[in-house]
Coordinates of C-alpha atoms in Angstrom, one line a residue:
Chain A
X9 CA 0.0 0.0 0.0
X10 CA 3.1 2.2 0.8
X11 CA 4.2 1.6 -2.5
X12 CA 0.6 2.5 -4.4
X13 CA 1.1 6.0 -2.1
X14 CA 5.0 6.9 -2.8
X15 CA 4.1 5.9 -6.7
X16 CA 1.2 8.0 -6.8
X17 CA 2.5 11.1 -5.0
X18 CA 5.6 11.1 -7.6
X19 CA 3.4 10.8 -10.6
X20 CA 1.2 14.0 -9.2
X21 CA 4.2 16.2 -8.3
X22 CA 5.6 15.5 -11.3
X23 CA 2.3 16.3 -12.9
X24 CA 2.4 19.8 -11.3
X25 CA 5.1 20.7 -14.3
X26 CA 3.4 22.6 -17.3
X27 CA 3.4 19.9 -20.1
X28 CA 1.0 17.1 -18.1
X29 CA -2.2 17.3 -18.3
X30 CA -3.5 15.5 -15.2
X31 CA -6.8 17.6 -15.5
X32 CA -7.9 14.4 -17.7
X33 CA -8.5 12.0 -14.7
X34 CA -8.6 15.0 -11.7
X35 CA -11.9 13.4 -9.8
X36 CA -11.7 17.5 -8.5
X37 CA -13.3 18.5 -11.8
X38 CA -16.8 17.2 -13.6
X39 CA -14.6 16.1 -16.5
X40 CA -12.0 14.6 -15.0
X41 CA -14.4 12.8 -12.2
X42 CA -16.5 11.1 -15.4
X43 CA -13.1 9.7 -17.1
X44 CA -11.8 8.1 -13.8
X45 CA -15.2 6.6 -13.1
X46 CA -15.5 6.1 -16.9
X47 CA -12.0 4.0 -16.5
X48 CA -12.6 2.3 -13.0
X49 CA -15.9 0.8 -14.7
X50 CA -13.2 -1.8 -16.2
X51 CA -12.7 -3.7 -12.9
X52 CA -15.8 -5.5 -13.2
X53 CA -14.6 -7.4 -16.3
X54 CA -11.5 -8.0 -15.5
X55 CA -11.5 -9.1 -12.5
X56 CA -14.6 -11.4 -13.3
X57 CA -12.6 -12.8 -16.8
X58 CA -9.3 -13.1 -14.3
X59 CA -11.3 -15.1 -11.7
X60 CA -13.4 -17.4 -13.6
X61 CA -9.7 -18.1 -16.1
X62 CA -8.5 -18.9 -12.6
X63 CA -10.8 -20.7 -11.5
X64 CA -11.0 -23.5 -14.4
X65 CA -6.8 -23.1 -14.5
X66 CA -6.9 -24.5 -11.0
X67 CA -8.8 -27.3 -12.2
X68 CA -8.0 -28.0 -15.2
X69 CA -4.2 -27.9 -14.2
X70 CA -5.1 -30.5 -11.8
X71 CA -6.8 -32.8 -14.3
X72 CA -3.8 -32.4 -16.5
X73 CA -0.9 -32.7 -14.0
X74 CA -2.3 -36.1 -12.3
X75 CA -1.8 -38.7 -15.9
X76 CA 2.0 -36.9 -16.0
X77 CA 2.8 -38.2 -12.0
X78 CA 1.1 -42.2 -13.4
X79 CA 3.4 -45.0 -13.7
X80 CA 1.9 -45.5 -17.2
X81 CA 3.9 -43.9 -19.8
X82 CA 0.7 -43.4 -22.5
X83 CA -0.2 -41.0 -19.3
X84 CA 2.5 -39.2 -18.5
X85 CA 3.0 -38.8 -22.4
X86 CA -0.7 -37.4 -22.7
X87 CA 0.5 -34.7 -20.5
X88 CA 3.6 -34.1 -21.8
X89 CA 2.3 -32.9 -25.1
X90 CA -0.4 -31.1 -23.7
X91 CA 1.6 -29.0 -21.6
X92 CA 4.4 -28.4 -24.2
X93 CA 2.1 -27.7 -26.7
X94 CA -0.2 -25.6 -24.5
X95 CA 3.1 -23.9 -23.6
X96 CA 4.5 -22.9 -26.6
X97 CA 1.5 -20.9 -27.8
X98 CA 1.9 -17.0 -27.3
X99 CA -1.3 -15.2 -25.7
X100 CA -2.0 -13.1 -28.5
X101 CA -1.9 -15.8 -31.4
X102 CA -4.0 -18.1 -28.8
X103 CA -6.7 -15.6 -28.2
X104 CA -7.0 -14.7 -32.0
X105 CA -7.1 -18.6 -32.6
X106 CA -10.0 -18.9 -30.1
X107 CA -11.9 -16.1 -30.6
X108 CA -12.0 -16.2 -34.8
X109 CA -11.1 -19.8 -35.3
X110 CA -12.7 -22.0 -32.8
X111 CA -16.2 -21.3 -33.6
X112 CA -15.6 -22.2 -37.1
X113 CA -14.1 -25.6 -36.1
X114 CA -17.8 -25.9 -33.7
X115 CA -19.5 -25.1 -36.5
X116 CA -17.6 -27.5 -38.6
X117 CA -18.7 -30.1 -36.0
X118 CA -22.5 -29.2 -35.8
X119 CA -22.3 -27.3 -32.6
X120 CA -23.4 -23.3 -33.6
X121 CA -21.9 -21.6 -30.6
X122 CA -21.3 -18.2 -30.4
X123 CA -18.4 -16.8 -28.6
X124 CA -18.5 -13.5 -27.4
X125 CA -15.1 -11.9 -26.2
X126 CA -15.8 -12.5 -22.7
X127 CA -15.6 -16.7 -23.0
X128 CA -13.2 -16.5 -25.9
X129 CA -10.9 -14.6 -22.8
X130 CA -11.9 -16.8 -20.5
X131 CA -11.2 -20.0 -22.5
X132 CA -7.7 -18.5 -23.6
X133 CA -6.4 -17.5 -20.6
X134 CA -7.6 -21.0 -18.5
X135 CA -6.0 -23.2 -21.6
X136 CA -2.7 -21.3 -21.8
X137 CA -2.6 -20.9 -17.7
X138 CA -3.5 -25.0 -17.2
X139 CA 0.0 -26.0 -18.5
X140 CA 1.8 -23.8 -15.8
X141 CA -0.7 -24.8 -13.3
X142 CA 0.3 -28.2 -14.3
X143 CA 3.0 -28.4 -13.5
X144 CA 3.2 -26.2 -10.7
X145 CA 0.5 -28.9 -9.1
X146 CA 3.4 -31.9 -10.4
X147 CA 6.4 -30.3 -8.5
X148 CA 4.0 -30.0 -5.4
X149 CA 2.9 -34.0 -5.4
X150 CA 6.2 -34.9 -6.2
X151 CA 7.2 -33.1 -2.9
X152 CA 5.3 -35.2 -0.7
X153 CA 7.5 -38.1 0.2
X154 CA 6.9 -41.8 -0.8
X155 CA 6.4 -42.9 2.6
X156 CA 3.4 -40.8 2.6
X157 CA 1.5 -42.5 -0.1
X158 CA 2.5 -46.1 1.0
X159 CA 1.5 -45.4 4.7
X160 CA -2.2 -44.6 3.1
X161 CA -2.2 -47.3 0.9
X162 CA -1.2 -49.9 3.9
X163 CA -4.7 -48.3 5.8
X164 CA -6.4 -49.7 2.9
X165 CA -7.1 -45.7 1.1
X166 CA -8.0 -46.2 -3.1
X167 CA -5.6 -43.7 -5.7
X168 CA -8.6 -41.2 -5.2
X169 CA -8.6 -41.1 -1.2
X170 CA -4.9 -41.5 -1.1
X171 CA -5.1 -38.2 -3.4
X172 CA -7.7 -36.7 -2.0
X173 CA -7.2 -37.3 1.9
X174 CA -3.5 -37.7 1.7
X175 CA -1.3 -35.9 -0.7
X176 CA -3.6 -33.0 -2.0
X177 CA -4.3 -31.4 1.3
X178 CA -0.3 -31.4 2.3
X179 CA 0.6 -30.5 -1.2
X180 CA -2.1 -27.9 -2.2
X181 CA -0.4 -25.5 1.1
X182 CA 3.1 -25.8 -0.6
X183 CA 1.9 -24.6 -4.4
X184 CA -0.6 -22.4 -2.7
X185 CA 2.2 -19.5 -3.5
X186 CA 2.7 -20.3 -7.0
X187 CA -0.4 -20.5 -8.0
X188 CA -1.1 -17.1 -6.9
X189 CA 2.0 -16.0 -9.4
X190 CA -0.3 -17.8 -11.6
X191 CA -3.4 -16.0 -10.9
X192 CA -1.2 -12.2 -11.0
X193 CA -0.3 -13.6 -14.4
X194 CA -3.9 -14.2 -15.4
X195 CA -5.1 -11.0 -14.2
X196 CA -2.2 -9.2 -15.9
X197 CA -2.7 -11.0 -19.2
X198 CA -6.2 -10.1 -19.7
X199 CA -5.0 -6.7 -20.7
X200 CA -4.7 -8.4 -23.9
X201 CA -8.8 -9.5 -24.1
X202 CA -9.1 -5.8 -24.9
X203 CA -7.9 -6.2 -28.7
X204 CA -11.1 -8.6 -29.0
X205 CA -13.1 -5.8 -27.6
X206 CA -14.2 -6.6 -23.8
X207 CA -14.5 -3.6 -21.8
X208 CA -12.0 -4.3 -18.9
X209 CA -9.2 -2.0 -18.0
X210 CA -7.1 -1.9 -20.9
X211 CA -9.6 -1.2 -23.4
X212 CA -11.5 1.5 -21.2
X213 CA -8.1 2.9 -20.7
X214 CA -7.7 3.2 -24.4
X215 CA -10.8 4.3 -25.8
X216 CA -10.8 7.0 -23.0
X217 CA -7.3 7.7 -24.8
X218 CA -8.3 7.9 -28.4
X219 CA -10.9 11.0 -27.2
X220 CA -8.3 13.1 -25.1
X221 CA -5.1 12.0 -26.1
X222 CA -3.0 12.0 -22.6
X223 CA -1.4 8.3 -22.6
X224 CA 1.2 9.1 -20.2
X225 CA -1.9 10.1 -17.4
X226 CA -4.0 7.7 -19.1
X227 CA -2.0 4.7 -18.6
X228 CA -0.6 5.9 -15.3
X229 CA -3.6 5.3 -14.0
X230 CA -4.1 1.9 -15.8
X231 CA -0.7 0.7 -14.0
X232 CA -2.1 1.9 -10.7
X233 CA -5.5 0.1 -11.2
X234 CA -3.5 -3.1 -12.2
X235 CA -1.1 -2.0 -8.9
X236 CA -3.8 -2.4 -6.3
X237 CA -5.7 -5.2 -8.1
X238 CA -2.5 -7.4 -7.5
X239 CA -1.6 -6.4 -3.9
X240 CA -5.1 -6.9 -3.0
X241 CA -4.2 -10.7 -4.4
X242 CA -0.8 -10.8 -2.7
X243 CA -2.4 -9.4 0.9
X244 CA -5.3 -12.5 0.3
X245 CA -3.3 -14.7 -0.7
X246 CA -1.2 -14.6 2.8
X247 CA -4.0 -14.1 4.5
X248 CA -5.2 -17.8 3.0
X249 CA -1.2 -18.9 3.7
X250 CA -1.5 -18.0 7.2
X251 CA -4.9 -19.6 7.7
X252 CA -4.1 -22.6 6.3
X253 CA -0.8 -22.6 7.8
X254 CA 1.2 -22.6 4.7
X255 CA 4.0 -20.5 6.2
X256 CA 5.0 -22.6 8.9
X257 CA 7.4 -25.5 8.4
X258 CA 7.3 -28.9 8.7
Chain B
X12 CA -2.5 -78.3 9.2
X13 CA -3.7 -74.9 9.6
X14 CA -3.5 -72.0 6.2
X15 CA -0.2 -70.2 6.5
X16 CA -0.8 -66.5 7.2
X17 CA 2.3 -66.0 4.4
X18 CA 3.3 -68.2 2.4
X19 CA 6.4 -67.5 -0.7
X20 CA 7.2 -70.0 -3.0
X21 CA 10.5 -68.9 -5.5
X22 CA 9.8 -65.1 -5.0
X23 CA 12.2 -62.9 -7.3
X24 CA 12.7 -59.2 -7.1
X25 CA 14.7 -57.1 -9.4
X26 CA 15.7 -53.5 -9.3
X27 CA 16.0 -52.6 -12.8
X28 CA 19.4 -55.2 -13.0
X29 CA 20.0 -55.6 -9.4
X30 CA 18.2 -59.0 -7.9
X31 CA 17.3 -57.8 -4.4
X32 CA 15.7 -61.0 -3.3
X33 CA 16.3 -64.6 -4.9
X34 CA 13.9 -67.2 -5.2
X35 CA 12.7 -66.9 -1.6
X36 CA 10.2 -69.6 -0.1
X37 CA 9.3 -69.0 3.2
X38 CA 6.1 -69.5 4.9
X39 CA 4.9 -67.5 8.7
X40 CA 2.4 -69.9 10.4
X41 CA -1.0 -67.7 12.1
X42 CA 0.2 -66.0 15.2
X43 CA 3.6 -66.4 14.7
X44 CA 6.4 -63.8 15.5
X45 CA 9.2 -64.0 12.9
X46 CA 12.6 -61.7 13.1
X47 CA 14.3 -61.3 9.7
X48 CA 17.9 -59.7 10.5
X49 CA 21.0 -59.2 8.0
X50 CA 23.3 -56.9 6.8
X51 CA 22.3 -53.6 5.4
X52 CA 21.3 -54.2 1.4
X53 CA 20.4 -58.1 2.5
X54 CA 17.0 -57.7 0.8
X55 CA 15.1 -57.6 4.7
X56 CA 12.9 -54.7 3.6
X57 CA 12.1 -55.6 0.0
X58 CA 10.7 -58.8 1.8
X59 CA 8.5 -57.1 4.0
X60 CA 7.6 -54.6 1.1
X61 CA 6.5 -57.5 -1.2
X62 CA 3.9 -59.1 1.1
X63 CA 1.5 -55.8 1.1
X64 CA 2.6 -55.2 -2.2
X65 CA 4.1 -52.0 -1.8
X66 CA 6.7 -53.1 -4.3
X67 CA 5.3 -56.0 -6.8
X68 CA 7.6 -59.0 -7.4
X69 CA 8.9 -60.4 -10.5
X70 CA 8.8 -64.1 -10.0
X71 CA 7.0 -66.6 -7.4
X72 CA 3.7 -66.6 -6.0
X73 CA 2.7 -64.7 -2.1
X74 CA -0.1 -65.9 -0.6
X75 CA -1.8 -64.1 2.5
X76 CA -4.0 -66.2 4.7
X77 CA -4.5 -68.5 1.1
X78 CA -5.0 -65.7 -0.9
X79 CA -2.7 -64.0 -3.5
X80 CA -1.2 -60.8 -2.0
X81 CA -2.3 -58.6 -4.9
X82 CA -6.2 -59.9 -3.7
X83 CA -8.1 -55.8 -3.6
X84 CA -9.7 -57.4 -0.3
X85 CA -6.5 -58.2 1.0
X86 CA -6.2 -54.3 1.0
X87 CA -5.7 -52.7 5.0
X88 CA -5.6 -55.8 6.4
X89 CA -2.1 -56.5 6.1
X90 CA -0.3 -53.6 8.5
X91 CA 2.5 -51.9 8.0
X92 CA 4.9 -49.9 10.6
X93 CA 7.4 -47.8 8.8
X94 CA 11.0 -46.6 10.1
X95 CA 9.9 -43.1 9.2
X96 CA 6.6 -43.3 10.9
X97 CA 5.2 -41.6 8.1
X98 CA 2.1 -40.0 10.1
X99 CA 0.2 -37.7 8.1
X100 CA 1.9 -34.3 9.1
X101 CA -1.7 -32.6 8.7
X102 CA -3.7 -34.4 11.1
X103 CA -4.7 -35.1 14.1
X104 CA -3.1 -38.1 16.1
X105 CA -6.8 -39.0 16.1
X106 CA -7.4 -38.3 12.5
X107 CA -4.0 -40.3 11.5
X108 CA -5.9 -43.6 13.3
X109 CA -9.8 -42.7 12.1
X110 CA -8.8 -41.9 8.4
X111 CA -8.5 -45.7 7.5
X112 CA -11.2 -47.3 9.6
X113 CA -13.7 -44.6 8.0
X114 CA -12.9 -44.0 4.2
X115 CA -11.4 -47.8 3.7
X116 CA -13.9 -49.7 5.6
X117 CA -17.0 -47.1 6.1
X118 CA -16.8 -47.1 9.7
X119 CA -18.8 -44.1 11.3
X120 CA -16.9 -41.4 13.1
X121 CA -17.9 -42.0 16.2
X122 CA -17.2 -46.2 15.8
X123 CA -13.9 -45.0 14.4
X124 CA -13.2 -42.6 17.2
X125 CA -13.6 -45.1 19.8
X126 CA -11.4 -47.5 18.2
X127 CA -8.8 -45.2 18.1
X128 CA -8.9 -43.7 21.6
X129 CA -9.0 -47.5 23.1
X130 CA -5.8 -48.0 20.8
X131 CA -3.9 -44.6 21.9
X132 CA -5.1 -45.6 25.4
X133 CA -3.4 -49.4 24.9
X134 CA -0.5 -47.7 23.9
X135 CA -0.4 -45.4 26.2
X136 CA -0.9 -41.8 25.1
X137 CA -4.4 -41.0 24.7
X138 CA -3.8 -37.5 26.3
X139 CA -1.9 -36.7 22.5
X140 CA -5.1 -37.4 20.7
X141 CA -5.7 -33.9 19.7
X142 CA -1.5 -33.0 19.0
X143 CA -0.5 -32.8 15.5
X144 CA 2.3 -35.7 15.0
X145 CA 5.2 -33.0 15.0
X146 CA 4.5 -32.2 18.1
X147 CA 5.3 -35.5 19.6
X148 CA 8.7 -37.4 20.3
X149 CA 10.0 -39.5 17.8
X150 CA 8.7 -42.9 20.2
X151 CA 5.3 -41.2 20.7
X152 CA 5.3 -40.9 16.8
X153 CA 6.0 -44.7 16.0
X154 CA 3.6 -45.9 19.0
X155 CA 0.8 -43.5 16.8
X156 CA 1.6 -45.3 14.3
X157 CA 1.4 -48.9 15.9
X158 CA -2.0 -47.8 17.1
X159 CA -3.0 -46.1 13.1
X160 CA -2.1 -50.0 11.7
X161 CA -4.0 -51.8 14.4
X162 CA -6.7 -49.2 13.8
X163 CA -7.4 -51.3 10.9
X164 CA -7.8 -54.7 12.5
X165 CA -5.0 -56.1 10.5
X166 CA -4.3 -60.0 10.2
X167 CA -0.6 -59.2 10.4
X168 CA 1.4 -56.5 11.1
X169 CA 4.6 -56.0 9.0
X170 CA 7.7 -54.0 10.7
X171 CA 10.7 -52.5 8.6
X172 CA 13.3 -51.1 11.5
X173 CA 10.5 -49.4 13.4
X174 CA 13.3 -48.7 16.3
X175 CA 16.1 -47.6 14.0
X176 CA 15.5 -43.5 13.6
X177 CA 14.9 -43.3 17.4
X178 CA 17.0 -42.2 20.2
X179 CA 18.3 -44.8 22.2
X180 CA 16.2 -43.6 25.0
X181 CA 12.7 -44.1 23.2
X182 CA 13.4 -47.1 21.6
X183 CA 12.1 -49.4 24.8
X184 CA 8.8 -47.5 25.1
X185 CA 8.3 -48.8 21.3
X186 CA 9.8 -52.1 22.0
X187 CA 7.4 -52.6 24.7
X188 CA 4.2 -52.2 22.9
X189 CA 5.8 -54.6 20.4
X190 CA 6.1 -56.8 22.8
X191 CA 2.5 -56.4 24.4
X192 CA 1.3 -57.1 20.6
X193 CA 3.4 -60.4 20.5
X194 CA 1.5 -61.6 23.8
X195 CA -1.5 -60.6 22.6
X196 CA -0.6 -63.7 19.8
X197 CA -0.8 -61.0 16.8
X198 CA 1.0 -62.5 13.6
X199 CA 4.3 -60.5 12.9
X200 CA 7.5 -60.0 10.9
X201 CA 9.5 -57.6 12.5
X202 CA 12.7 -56.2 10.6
X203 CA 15.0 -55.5 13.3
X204 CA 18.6 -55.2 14.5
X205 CA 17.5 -55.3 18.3
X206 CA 18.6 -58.8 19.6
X207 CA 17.4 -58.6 22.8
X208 CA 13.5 -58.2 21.4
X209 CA 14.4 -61.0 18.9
X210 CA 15.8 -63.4 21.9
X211 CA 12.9 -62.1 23.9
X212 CA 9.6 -62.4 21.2
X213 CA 10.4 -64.3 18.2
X214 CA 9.4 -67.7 17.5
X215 CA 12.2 -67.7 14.8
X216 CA 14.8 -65.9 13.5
X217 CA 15.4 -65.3 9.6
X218 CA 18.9 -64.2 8.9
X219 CA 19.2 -62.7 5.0
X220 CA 22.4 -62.0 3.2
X221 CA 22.5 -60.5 -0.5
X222 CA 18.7 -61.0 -1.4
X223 CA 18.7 -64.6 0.3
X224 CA 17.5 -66.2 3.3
X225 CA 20.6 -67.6 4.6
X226 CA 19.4 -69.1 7.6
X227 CA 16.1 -69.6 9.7
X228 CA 16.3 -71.3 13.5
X229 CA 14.9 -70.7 16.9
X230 CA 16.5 -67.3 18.6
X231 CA 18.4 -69.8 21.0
X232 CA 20.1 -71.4 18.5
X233 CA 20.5 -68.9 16.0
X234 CA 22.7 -66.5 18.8
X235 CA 24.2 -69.6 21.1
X236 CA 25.9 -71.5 17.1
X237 CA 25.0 -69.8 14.4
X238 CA 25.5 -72.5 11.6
X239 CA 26.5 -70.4 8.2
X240 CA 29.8 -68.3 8.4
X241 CA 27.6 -65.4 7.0
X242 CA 25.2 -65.6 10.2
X243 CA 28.6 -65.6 12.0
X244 CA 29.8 -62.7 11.3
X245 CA 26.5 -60.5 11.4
X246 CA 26.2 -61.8 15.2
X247 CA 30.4 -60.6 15.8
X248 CA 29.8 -57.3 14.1
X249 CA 26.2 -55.7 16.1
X250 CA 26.6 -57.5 19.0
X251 CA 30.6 -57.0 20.0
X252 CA 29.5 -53.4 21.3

């Protein structure tokens, strides 16, 4: 929070100088007060694309990291490809693909859905996050020793209960730190849903832009709304740590 | 003549190209207590490891109680006690001994809750029940876990070095539930380098070298003449200190 304050207070003294212009987003004036609420109306959608991405990442990563710790090598192939593959695609190229291209390959199949920017976001931003959340998930299993799962298996727990009783809960407080990375990378790369045309941050900030031409106060403010949106996830995120009791050692 | 509680006929086990055990047959009658000793790398754990199939072997046929070890019903009833201990860190003493009895077997909570303070009670720390398992003493932790594999009503109760990552000083407090379990007439095969328990419980004595059993005798005979060289020179080396 210090840092939103110190960051803030340079950009306005600096603004005090003749050639900025902060009159543009000055919630003093009538003008100004309507382009900051014009550009804070962009939260909504971003943080509702960043969370729902998040939310099927955490999932799906899951789904995907489990065939990759199997014995069976078909298995930990399956996931192999998927998470190089998934890996390798740039977010840009990957929303474009999704958003212009996969509804043709539906329709090719019989299935007529539309997909508006929102979803085709959503569905980028899960796929390309899954592989990372992968194998952030794999290094986290793979830290729970071997005696663990044989002691479960001895009191007569299945795969699933060994998972779910077992390893998952020890394992899920260890990767409980990168998967927030993960979810600051989400939230950051939805920035890029604006060139499909959802209204979140990024776009607000630059149609705002295109009428009054101030980038550098324009986008200042962008940064700042993308500043407090990821401490807010950094201060929650230890709060969860503490609660769960990630932080202390075993 | 009663079903052998184990029974191995020509069991092989491999390690990529290293043969940790060779063609073992070897059979542990119902309520007996059987010692396996040897040298580091003699194959003692693998053995135990085979019979509830934590490790699957390559050749030979287990049986356990007349049916073949990789039986899904033979699941939880063969017990295990680790040298780690291998608690789970993240719950309770009491939730280490209920998870079994409830999500293997369906038991209800209370049923299961029961069960396990009479165990923690029989061996003797029932005031723990609440304690995560790091907050105990290494012998608190492996008598948790004698009372998490009785939890499940086992047939027979396997031991790989239960005594060998504690200090000296808790070692006899584990010992002596072992021993309380052995006079109770529970089946077991205990993996151990403590003579005096061996001398004191075991019906007989199974000394392994380089993945073979080299000898098997009573304890009195096995420690008073030892009849391989190998046996010999095990007994020299852990007990001249």
């Amino acid at each position: 929070m210090r840092a939103v304050a110190a960051l803030s207070l340079c950009l306005l003294l600096a603004g005090c100088g003749a050639n900025f212009g902060w009159y543009v987003v000055d919630p003093t004036t009538p003008g100004g007060l309507t382009n900051l609420r014009f550009m804070l109306g962009g939260f909504a959608n971003t943080i509702v694309v960043s969370v729902t991405a998040a939310a099927i990442s955490i999932i799906l990563g899951l789904v995907v990291a489990l065939p990759g710790l199997s014995s069976n090598r078909q298995a930990r192939m399956v996931n192999r490809v998927y998470v190089e593959f998934i890996r390798a695609i740039p977010l840009l190229p990957m929303l474009f693909w999704v958003y212009y291209g996969l509804p043709i390959v539906l329709r090719s199949m019989g299935l007529s859905i539309p997909l508006d920017p929102f979803w085709a976001g959503v569905i980028t931003l899960a796929l390309s996050d899954s592989a990372f959340t992968a194998e952030v998930y794999r290094a986290g299993i793979q830290s729970i020793p071997r005696g663990q799962t044989e002691a479960a298996r001895t009191v007569g727990l299945s795969y699933t209960q060994t998972m779910r009783y077992v390893v998952l809960p020890q394992a899920i407080r260890r990767v409980l730190p990168p998967l927030a990375n993960q979810f600051i990378y989400i939230l950051k790369m939805s920035a890029f849903i604006s060139v499909i045309g959802l209204e979140e941050l990024m776009r607000r900030a630059n149609d705002l832009n295109s009428g009054e031409y101030r980038p550098l106060e324009i986008y200042s403010v962008l940064i700042l709304e993308y500043l407090v949106l990821v401490l807010v996830i950094s201060q929650g995120v230890r709060w969860l740590e503490r609660r769960m009791g990630a932080d202390e050692r075993q | 003549m009663p079903e052998a509680a184990i029974e191995m006929q020509g069991v092989a086990k491999f390690f990529g190209d290293f043969q940790a055990l060779k063609d073992i047959s070897f059979s542990v009658a119902p309520g007996e207590r059987v010692v396996v000793c040897g040298p580091s790398g003699s194959g003692k754990s693998t053995l135990v490891r085979l019979v509830n199939q934590l490790e699957p072997h390559d050749a030979g046929t287990i049986r356990v109680g007349g049916r073949d070890v990789a039986d899904p019903d033979l699941r939880g009833r063969i017990a295990m006690v680790f040298q780690q201990f291998n608690l789970f860190p993240h719950l309770s003493v009491l939730e280490n001994l209920t998870l079994g009895p409830m999500k293997a077997r369906g038991l209800e909570r209370a049923a299961a809750e029961e069960r396990a303070m009479a165990l923690l009670a029989r061996v003797r720390i029932p005031e723990q029940a609440a304690k995560r398992p790091s907050q105990l003493s290494g012998g608190q932790q492996q008598r948790v876990a004698i009372a998490r594999a009785l939890a499940m009503e086992p047939e027979i109760m396997l031991f790989d070095e239960p005594t060998s990552a504690l200090d000296p000083e808790m070692i006899s407090e584990v010992l002596d539930v072992m021993v309380e379990l052995a006079e109770d007439g529970m089946t077991m095969v205990v993996v151990t380098h403590e003579m005096g328990f061996a001398r004191r419980v075991a019906d007989r004595i199974v000394f392994m070298d380089a993945g073979e059993i080299v000898e098997v005798a009573a304890p009195a005979d096995f420690f008073a003449n030892p009849r391989s060289a190998r046996a010999r020179d095990f007994l020299k080396r852990i007990l001249s200190h």
